[in-house]
Amino acid sequence: MDLNLSGRHALVCGASQGIGRAAAVELAELGADVTLFARSAETLQAVAASLPRKHAAQRHDWRSVDMQDTAGLQAIAAELVATHPVQILINNTGGPPGGPAYSAEPAAFESAFRQHLLAGQVLLQTVLPGMRDSGYGRLVNVISTSVKEPIPGLGVSNTVRAAVAAWAKTLSGELAADGITVNNVLPGYTRTARLDGLLAAQSQKSGRSEAELAKDMIAAVPARRFGEPGEVAAVIAFLCTPAAAYVNGVSIAVDGGRTKALS
Ligand SMILES: NC(=O)c1ccc[n+]([C@@H]2O[C@H](COP(=O)([O-])OP(=O)(O)OC[C@H]3O[C@@H](n4cnc5c(N)ncnc54)[C@H](OP(=O)(O)O)[C@@H]3O)[C@@H](O)[C@H]2O)c1
């Protein structure tokens, strides 16, 4: 099985912590050069310095960028690919705040759409010429199991994730003949700052302890535990390898079996 990513350049968004950071580690383990995007420069610098180096030519880099700033994102990505074309793009960022759909401000939908879909579109358009030139491209979107079963209390997220899933499926058909695959990874409850934040918010609202809430969540997972960022990252990294060339247009849940949908 060919898992070698030496000589490939991966751009990993939302890479300062959590699933994005874990994905950067796995891609570097497979030999890729990795460039990290997120806002916190200091953290990114430390993560880049800590990434594995499996061969002498392998180099890692980072850029501080806000995915809400579509024009700034485009400029930074364009500067990056001018010297180092990207073949692997991990479209990942922070999740939108929780709450029902009916009461969400239109601005909340606008903001989530910009950060999740417009950012992905701008990045894809910037890296696409390099992918086409090398006959190798991998786009992996980190979204949510809500694209199979909407999650109560995450109205804006459910809506925007579905848009990203539809975008990805459309792209997968448009780009396959160029050697480019487009897939989605759907994390279940994964132990990151995002999960901690959701637990803290729910605890404050309900008056129940975070431990009690976590116990209830785990009871709904057949594996009876939360996932680890590295477990989601392993699937992301596999989708980026030559071995995964014929996996295209799919959404893979990494959720310990929680999602009940058949496909
Ligand atoms: N963890 C879970 O249980 C779970 C479950 C289902 C879906 N997901 C989804 O999977 C994705 C990753 O989750 P996670 O748990 O790893 O999240 P996380 O721990 O909150 O990490 C989010 C990453 O995105 C970056 N980021 C946030 N806003 C940004 C912005 N405006 N511009 C650029 N970078 C930004 C953050 O870095 P900076 O703050 O430095 O910018 C950080 O590196 C999210 O979309 C999340 O909703 C997670």
mmCIF file of C-alpha atoms and ligand atoms in Angstrom:
data_model
loop_
_atom_site.group_PDB
_atom_site.id
_atom_site.type_symbol
_atom_site.label_atom_id
_atom_site.label_comp_id
_atom_site.label_asym_id
_atom_site.label_seq_id
_atom_site.Cartn_x
_atom_site.Cartn_y
_atom_site.Cartn_z
ATOM 1 C CA MET A 1 0.000 0.000 0.000
ATOM 2 C CA ASP A 2 1.518 3.345 -1.083
ATOM 3 C CA LEU A 3 1.236 5.807 1.802
ATOM 4 C CA ASN A 4 4.285 7.850 0.843
ATOM 5 C CA LEU A 5 3.759 11.616 0.695
ATOM 6 C CA SER A 6 7.422 12.618 0.262
ATOM 7 C CA GLY A 7 7.676 15.492 -2.208
ATOM 8 C CA ARG A 8 4.028 16.498 -1.649
ATOM 9 C CA HIS A 9 3.105 19.802 -0.025
ATOM 10 C CA ALA A 10 0.110 19.819 2.334
ATOM 11 C CA LEU A 11 -1.694 22.986 3.417
ATOM 12 C CA VAL A 12 -3.516 22.265 6.677
ATOM 13 C CA CYS A 13 -6.014 24.852 7.947
ATOM 14 C CA GLY A 14 -7.040 25.161 11.580
ATOM 15 C CA ALA A 15 -3.724 23.539 12.388
ATOM 16 C CA SER A 16 -2.780 25.214 15.669
ATOM 17 C CA GLN A 17 -4.669 22.656 17.776
ATOM 18 C CA GLY A 18 -7.158 19.787 17.792
ATOM 19 C CA ILE A 19 -7.930 17.786 14.675
ATOM 20 C CA GLY A 20 -6.049 20.117 12.312
ATOM 21 C CA ARG A 21 -2.884 19.907 14.335
ATOM 22 C CA ALA A 22 -3.164 16.106 14.539
ATOM 23 C CA ALA A 23 -3.676 15.929 10.769
ATOM 24 C CA ALA A 24 -0.524 17.994 10.241
ATOM 25 C CA VAL A 25 1.445 15.512 12.364
ATOM 26 C CA GLU A 26 0.134 12.494 10.427
ATOM 27 C CA LEU A 27 0.840 14.090 7.035
ATOM 28 C CA ALA A 28 4.369 14.992 8.139
ATOM 29 C CA GLU A 29 4.837 11.401 9.378
ATOM 30 C CA LEU A 30 4.048 10.241 5.834
ATOM 31 C CA GLY A 31 6.781 12.538 4.478
ATOM 32 C CA ALA A 32 4.811 15.585 3.290
ATOM 33 C CA ASP A 33 6.008 19.159 3.600
ATOM 34 C CA VAL A 34 3.320 20.802 5.734
ATOM 35 C CA THR A 35 2.233 24.443 5.899
ATOM 36 C CA LEU A 36 -0.006 25.323 8.836
ATOM 37 C CA PHE A 37 -2.756 27.978 8.716
ATOM 38 C CA ALA A 38 -4.587 29.416 11.749
ATOM 39 C CA ARG A 39 -4.663 32.771 13.580
ATOM 40 C CA SER A 40 -2.344 32.289 16.576
ATOM 41 C CA ALA A 41 1.174 32.889 15.247
ATOM 42 C CA GLU A 42 3.007 31.846 18.381
ATOM 43 C CA THR A 43 1.265 28.487 18.585
ATOM 44 C CA LEU A 44 1.711 27.825 14.879
ATOM 45 C CA GLN A 45 5.424 28.493 15.119
ATOM 46 C CA ALA A 46 5.727 25.968 17.952
ATOM 47 C CA VAL A 47 3.618 23.347 16.155
ATOM 48 C CA ALA A 48 5.635 23.742 12.935
ATOM 49 C CA ALA A 49 8.870 23.282 14.874
ATOM 50 C CA SER A 50 7.520 20.114 16.510
ATOM 51 C CA LEU A 51 6.346 18.344 13.332
ATOM 52 C CA PRO A 52 8.158 15.139 12.329
ATOM 53 C CA ARG A 53 10.859 15.313 9.662
ATOM 54 C CA LYS A 54 11.238 11.964 7.941
ATOM 55 C CA HIS A 55 13.781 12.947 5.262
ATOM 56 C CA ALA A 56 16.388 15.651 4.699
ATOM 57 C CA ALA A 57 14.405 17.643 2.124
ATOM 58 C CA GLN A 58 11.234 17.836 4.218
ATOM 59 C CA ARG A 59 10.343 21.351 5.420
ATOM 60 C CA HIS A 60 7.418 22.782 7.333
ATOM 61 C CA ASP A 61 6.049 26.304 7.422
ATOM 62 C CA TRP A 62 3.163 28.325 8.848
ATOM 63 C CA ARG A 63 1.106 31.463 8.176
ATOM 64 C CA SER A 64 -1.081 33.425 10.534
ATOM 65 C CA VAL A 65 -4.381 33.937 8.728
ATOM 66 C CA ASP A 66 -8.028 34.557 9.607
ATOM 67 C CA MET A 67 -10.367 32.437 7.486
ATOM 68 C CA GLN A 68 -13.046 35.120 7.960
ATOM 69 C CA ASP A 69 -10.886 37.464 5.889
ATOM 70 C CA THR A 70 -11.484 36.050 2.407
ATOM 71 C CA ALA A 71 -9.264 38.549 0.568
ATOM 72 C CA GLY A 72 -6.411 38.212 3.099
ATOM 73 C CA LEU A 73 -6.638 34.426 2.920
ATOM 74 C CA GLN A 74 -6.431 34.490 -0.852
ATOM 75 C CA ALA A 75 -3.395 36.799 -0.806
ATOM 76 C CA ILE A 76 -1.506 34.670 1.720
ATOM 77 C CA ALA A 77 -2.305 31.429 -0.090
ATOM 78 C CA ALA A 78 -1.285 32.926 -3.445
ATOM 79 C CA GLU A 79 2.061 34.034 -2.000
ATOM 80 C CA LEU A 80 2.591 30.522 -0.628
ATOM 81 C CA VAL A 81 1.866 28.598 -3.833
ATOM 82 C CA ALA A 82 3.994 30.977 -5.924
ATOM 83 C CA THR A 83 7.096 29.353 -4.433
ATOM 84 C CA HIS A 84 5.748 26.014 -3.196
ATOM 85 C CA PRO A 85 2.718 24.554 -5.020
ATOM 86 C CA VAL A 86 0.248 22.638 -2.874
ATOM 87 C CA GLN A 87 -1.085 19.172 -3.750
ATOM 88 C CA ILE A 88 -2.963 18.459 -0.497
ATOM 89 C CA LEU A 89 -5.494 20.839 1.060
ATOM 90 C CA ILE A 90 -7.137 20.172 4.425
ATOM 91 C CA ASN A 91 -10.091 22.535 4.719
ATOM 92 C CA ASN A 92 -10.621 22.774 8.471
ATOM 93 C CA THR A 93 -11.457 25.563 10.911
ATOM 94 C CA GLY A 94 -13.309 26.316 14.133
ATOM 95 C CA GLY A 95 -16.968 25.273 14.371
ATOM 96 C CA PRO A 96 -19.739 27.920 14.496
ATOM 97 C CA PRO A 97 -21.309 28.733 17.893
ATOM 98 C CA GLY A 98 -24.223 26.523 18.981
ATOM 99 C CA GLY A 99 -27.923 27.402 19.211
ATOM 100 C CA PRO A 100 -31.136 26.659 17.328
ATOM 101 C CA ALA A 101 -31.437 27.628 13.660
ATOM 102 C CA TYR A 102 -34.671 29.608 14.082
ATOM 103 C CA SER A 103 -33.169 32.189 16.435
ATOM 104 C CA ALA A 104 -29.762 32.608 14.768
ATOM 105 C CA GLU A 105 -29.026 36.044 13.320
ATOM 106 C CA PRO A 106 -28.576 36.118 9.539
ATOM 107 C CA ALA A 107 -25.075 37.456 10.245
ATOM 108 C CA ALA A 108 -24.207 34.184 11.994
ATOM 109 C CA PHE A 109 -25.061 32.213 8.848
ATOM 110 C CA GLU A 110 -23.099 34.716 6.749
ATOM 111 C CA SER A 111 -20.058 34.445 8.984
ATOM 112 C CA ALA A 112 -20.085 30.625 9.068
ATOM 113 C CA PHE A 113 -20.580 30.475 5.306
ATOM 114 C CA ARG A 114 -17.571 32.756 4.818
ATOM 115 C CA GLN A 115 -15.326 30.793 7.178
ATOM 116 C CA HIS A 116 -16.267 27.311 5.993
ATOM 117 C CA LEU A 117 -17.322 27.528 2.367
ATOM 118 C CA LEU A 118 -15.895 30.734 0.909
ATOM 119 C CA ALA A 119 -12.538 30.067 2.561
ATOM 120 C CA GLY A 120 -12.484 26.580 1.057
ATOM 121 C CA GLN A 121 -13.420 27.909 -2.378
ATOM 122 C CA VAL A 122 -10.720 30.595 -2.343
ATOM 123 C CA LEU A 123 -8.085 28.120 -1.191
ATOM 124 C CA LEU A 124 -9.119 25.500 -3.719
ATOM 125 C CA GLN A 125 -8.960 28.009 -6.576
ATOM 126 C CA THR A 126 -5.503 29.077 -5.431
ATOM 127 C CA VAL A 127 -4.034 25.578 -5.156
ATOM 128 C CA LEU A 128 -5.845 24.020 -8.120
ATOM 129 C CA PRO A 129 -3.307 24.991 -10.830
ATOM 130 C CA GLY A 130 -0.539 23.304 -8.804
ATOM 131 C CA MET A 131 -2.629 20.181 -8.309
ATOM 132 C CA ARG A 132 -3.410 20.014 -12.016
ATOM 133 C CA ASP A 133 0.250 20.568 -12.991
ATOM 134 C CA SER A 134 1.378 17.687 -10.810
ATOM 135 C CA GLY A 135 -1.562 15.407 -11.719
ATOM 136 C CA TYR A 136 -2.111 14.889 -8.013
ATOM 137 C CA GLY A 137 -4.601 16.588 -5.745
ATOM 138 C CA ARG A 138 -6.325 15.804 -2.468
ATOM 139 C CA LEU A 139 -8.946 18.035 -0.848
ATOM 140 C CA VAL A 140 -10.257 16.840 2.506
ATOM 141 C CA ASN A 141 -12.933 18.853 4.299
ATOM 142 C CA VAL A 142 -13.302 18.363 8.034
ATOM 143 C CA ILE A 143 -17.007 18.846 8.633
ATOM 144 C CA SER A 144 -19.452 16.979 10.868
ATOM 145 C CA THR A 145 -21.704 13.923 11.171
ATOM 146 C CA SER A 146 -24.523 16.484 10.881
ATOM 147 C CA VAL A 147 -24.312 16.039 7.099
ATOM 148 C CA LYS A 148 -25.857 12.603 7.718
ATOM 149 C CA GLU A 149 -28.052 13.457 10.733
ATOM 150 C CA PRO A 150 -28.493 17.148 11.710
ATOM 151 C CA ILE A 151 -27.460 17.671 15.350
ATOM 152 C CA PRO A 152 -30.020 19.403 17.611
ATOM 153 C CA GLY A 153 -28.738 22.753 18.943
ATOM 154 C CA LEU A 154 -26.226 23.315 16.120
ATOM 155 C CA GLY A 155 -28.522 25.085 13.646
ATOM 156 C CA VAL A 156 -25.977 27.268 11.856
ATOM 157 C CA SER A 157 -23.380 24.525 11.769
ATOM 158 C CA ASN A 158 -25.837 21.930 10.383
ATOM 159 C CA THR A 159 -26.800 24.318 7.596
ATOM 160 C CA VAL A 160 -23.314 25.344 6.556
ATOM 161 C CA ARG A 161 -21.837 21.826 6.798
ATOM 162 C CA ALA A 162 -24.492 20.603 4.378
ATOM 163 C CA ALA A 163 -23.443 23.332 1.947
ATOM 164 C CA VAL A 164 -19.805 22.243 2.234
ATOM 165 C CA ALA A 165 -20.798 18.599 1.650
ATOM 166 C CA ALA A 166 -22.756 19.527 -1.489
ATOM 167 C CA TRP A 167 -19.846 21.681 -2.724
ATOM 168 C CA ALA A 168 -17.414 18.817 -2.138
ATOM 169 C CA LYS A 169 -19.571 16.245 -3.903
ATOM 170 C CA THR A 170 -19.926 18.550 -6.906
ATOM 171 C CA LEU A 171 -16.170 19.198 -7.038
ATOM 172 C CA SER A 172 -15.374 15.492 -6.781
ATOM 173 C CA GLY A 173 -17.097 14.913 -10.116
ATOM 174 C CA GLU A 174 -15.599 18.001 -11.737
ATOM 175 C CA LEU A 175 -11.956 17.330 -10.786
ATOM 176 C CA ALA A 176 -11.566 13.531 -10.770
ATOM 177 C CA ALA A 177 -10.185 13.340 -14.305
ATOM 178 C CA ASP A 178 -7.266 15.558 -13.196
ATOM 179 C CA GLY A 179 -6.167 13.066 -10.531
ATOM 180 C CA ILE A 180 -7.820 15.134 -7.802
ATOM 181 C CA THR A 181 -10.072 13.628 -5.138
ATOM 182 C CA VAL A 182 -12.440 15.512 -2.846
ATOM 183 C CA ASN A 183 -13.684 13.849 0.332
ATOM 184 C CA ASN A 184 -15.077 14.766 3.741
ATOM 185 C CA VAL A 185 -14.166 13.472 7.181
ATOM 186 C CA LEU A 186 -16.903 13.699 9.801
ATOM 187 C CA PRO A 187 -15.561 13.673 13.347
ATOM 188 C CA GLY A 188 -17.729 12.330 16.119
ATOM 189 C CA TYR A 189 -17.188 13.508 19.693
ATOM 190 C CA THR A 190 -13.450 14.153 19.603
ATOM 191 C CA ARG A 191 -11.456 15.259 22.622
ATOM 192 C CA THR A 192 -10.370 18.788 21.645
ATOM 193 C CA ALA A 193 -10.862 22.366 22.858
ATOM 194 C CA ARG A 194 -13.989 22.513 20.661
ATOM 195 C CA LEU A 195 -15.575 19.657 22.635
ATOM 196 C CA ASP A 196 -14.498 21.189 25.953
ATOM 197 C CA GLY A 197 -16.115 24.474 24.903
ATOM 198 C CA LEU A 198 -19.404 22.813 23.931
ATOM 199 C CA LEU A 199 -19.500 20.912 27.248
ATOM 200 C CA ALA A 200 -18.800 24.076 29.257
ATOM 201 C CA ALA A 201 -21.524 26.020 27.409
ATOM 202 C CA GLN A 202 -24.096 23.244 27.898
ATOM 203 C CA SER A 203 -23.161 22.897 31.554
ATOM 204 C CA GLN A 204 -23.724 26.597 32.137
ATOM 205 C CA LYS A 205 -27.090 26.483 30.363
ATOM 206 C CA SER A 206 -28.395 23.292 31.974
ATOM 207 C CA GLY A 207 -26.841 23.534 35.439
ATOM 208 C CA ARG A 208 -25.546 19.954 35.042
ATOM 209 C CA SER A 209 -21.868 19.183 35.504
ATOM 210 C CA GLU A 210 -19.593 18.710 32.501
ATOM 211 C CA ALA A 211 -18.819 15.181 33.732
ATOM 212 C CA GLU A 212 -22.522 14.260 33.761
ATOM 213 C CA LEU A 213 -23.033 15.701 30.307
ATOM 214 C CA ALA A 214 -19.953 13.874 28.993
ATOM 215 C CA LYS A 215 -21.297 10.605 30.442
ATOM 216 C CA ASP A 216 -24.588 11.055 28.566
ATOM 217 C CA MET A 217 -22.753 11.816 25.329
ATOM 218 C CA ILE A 218 -20.541 8.762 25.683
ATOM 219 C CA ALA A 219 -23.598 6.567 26.336
ATOM 220 C CA ALA A 220 -24.734 7.368 22.777
ATOM 221 C CA VAL A 221 -21.430 6.136 21.297
ATOM 222 C CA PRO A 222 -21.224 2.364 20.659
ATOM 223 C CA ALA A 223 -17.439 2.528 21.317
ATOM 224 C CA ARG A 224 -18.288 4.023 24.772
ATOM 225 C CA ARG A 225 -15.625 6.733 24.682
ATOM 226 C CA PHE A 226 -14.717 10.018 23.032
ATOM 227 C CA GLY A 227 -12.434 9.879 19.995
ATOM 228 C CA GLU A 228 -8.879 11.204 19.968
ATOM 229 C CA PRO A 229 -7.753 13.840 17.428
ATOM 230 C CA GLY A 230 -5.154 11.375 16.112
ATOM 231 C CA GLU A 231 -7.892 8.890 15.212
ATOM 232 C CA VAL A 232 -9.614 11.439 12.981
ATOM 233 C CA ALA A 233 -6.244 12.582 11.619
ATOM 234 C CA ALA A 234 -5.312 9.046 10.543
ATOM 235 C CA VAL A 235 -8.342 8.908 8.238
ATOM 236 C CA ILE A 236 -7.636 12.398 6.882
ATOM 237 C CA ALA A 237 -4.032 11.420 6.134
ATOM 238 C CA PHE A 238 -5.021 8.146 4.459
ATOM 239 C CA LEU A 239 -7.349 10.028 2.093
ATOM 240 C CA CYS A 240 -4.344 12.138 1.045
ATOM 241 C CA THR A 241 -2.154 9.200 0.047
ATOM 242 C CA PRO A 242 -1.647 7.565 -3.359
ATOM 243 C CA ALA A 243 -3.347 4.463 -1.876
ATOM 244 C CA ALA A 244 -6.633 6.387 -1.622
ATOM 245 C CA ALA A 245 -6.669 7.485 -5.287
ATOM 246 C CA TYR A 246 -9.978 5.722 -6.006
ATOM 247 C CA VAL A 247 -11.813 7.036 -2.936
ATOM 248 C CA ASN A 248 -13.675 10.096 -4.149
ATOM 249 C CA GLY A 249 -16.783 12.090 -3.247
ATOM 250 C CA VAL A 250 -17.415 10.352 0.067
ATOM 251 C CA SER A 251 -18.091 11.471 3.638
ATOM 252 C CA ILE A 252 -16.458 9.216 6.208
ATOM 253 C CA ALA A 253 -17.659 9.372 9.814
ATOM 254 C CA VAL A 254 -14.986 8.775 12.464
ATOM 255 C CA ASP A 255 -17.382 8.601 15.379
ATOM 256 C CA GLY A 256 -17.086 5.267 17.180
ATOM 257 C CA GLY A 257 -20.251 4.101 15.389
ATOM 258 C CA ARG A 258 -22.546 6.853 16.731
ATOM 259 C CA THR A 259 -24.144 7.918 13.423
ATOM 260 C CA LYS A 260 -27.056 5.636 12.594
ATOM 261 C CA ALA A 261 -27.470 6.626 8.923
ATOM 262 C CA LEU A 262 -26.747 3.829 6.422
ATOM 263 C CA SER A 263 -24.792 6.034 4.014
HETATM 264 N N1 LIG B 1 -14.073 18.043 18.323
HETATM 265 C C1 LIG B 1 -15.238 17.515 18.038
HETATM 266 O O1 LIG B 1 -15.831 16.783 18.831
HETATM 267 C C2 LIG B 1 -15.869 17.780 16.693
HETATM 268 C C3 LIG B 1 -17.023 17.059 16.324
HETATM 269 C C4 LIG B 1 -17.622 17.304 15.093
HETATM 270 C C5 LIG B 1 -17.089 18.249 14.240
HETATM 271 N N2 LIG B 1 -15.971 18.931 14.624
HETATM 272 C C6 LIG B 1 -15.484 19.961 13.711
HETATM 273 O O2 LIG B 1 -14.166 19.662 13.280
HETATM 274 C C7 LIG B 1 -13.444 20.900 13.079
HETATM 275 C C8 LIG B 1 -12.170 20.896 13.921
HETATM 276 O O3 LIG B 1 -12.553 20.667 15.245
HETATM 277 P P1 LIG B 1 -11.564 20.790 16.487
HETATM 278 O O4 LIG B 1 -12.264 20.114 17.597
HETATM 279 O O5 LIG B 1 -10.196 20.396 16.122
HETATM 280 O O6 LIG B 1 -11.625 22.382 16.722
HETATM 281 P P2 LIG B 1 -10.710 23.326 17.626
HETATM 282 O O7 LIG B 1 -9.966 22.557 18.658
HETATM 283 O O8 LIG B 1 -11.629 24.422 18.057
HETATM 284 O O9 LIG B 1 -9.637 23.900 16.582
HETATM 285 C C9 LIG B 1 -10.047 24.781 15.569
HETATM 286 C C10 LIG B 1 -8.849 25.232 14.760
HETATM 287 O O10 LIG B 1 -9.298 26.191 13.798
HETATM 288 C C11 LIG B 1 -8.548 27.413 13.943
HETATM 289 N N3 LIG B 1 -9.450 28.524 13.659
HETATM 290 C C12 LIG B 1 -10.599 28.848 14.313
HETATM 291 N N4 LIG B 1 -11.137 29.945 13.777
HETATM 292 C C13 LIG B 1 -10.304 30.349 12.776
HETATM 293 C C14 LIG B 1 -10.311 31.431 11.870
HETATM 294 N N5 LIG B 1 -11.270 32.357 11.881
HETATM 295 N N6 LIG B 1 -9.300 31.533 10.975
HETATM 296 C C15 LIG B 1 -8.312 30.618 10.954
HETATM 297 N N7 LIG B 1 -8.252 29.547 11.785
HETATM 298 C C16 LIG B 1 -9.236 29.434 12.683
HETATM 299 C C17 LIG B 1 -8.075 27.411 15.385
HETATM 300 O O11 LIG B 1 -6.852 28.132 15.552
HETATM 301 P P3 LIG B 1 -6.741 29.675 15.936
HETATM 302 O O12 LIG B 1 -7.666 29.911 17.088
HETATM 303 O O13 LIG B 1 -5.298 29.834 16.252
HETATM 304 O O14 LIG B 1 -7.135 30.445 14.713
HETATM 305 C C18 LIG B 1 -7.766 25.928 15.600
HETATM 306 O O15 LIG B 1 -6.502 25.608 15.086
HETATM 307 C C19 LIG B 1 -14.421 22.028 13.463
HETATM 308 O O16 LIG B 1 -15.085 22.508 12.334
HETATM 309 C C20 LIG B 1 -15.381 21.310 14.389
HETATM 310 O O17 LIG B 1 -16.631 21.939 14.503
HETATM 311 C C21 LIG B 1 -15.348 18.712 15.806
#
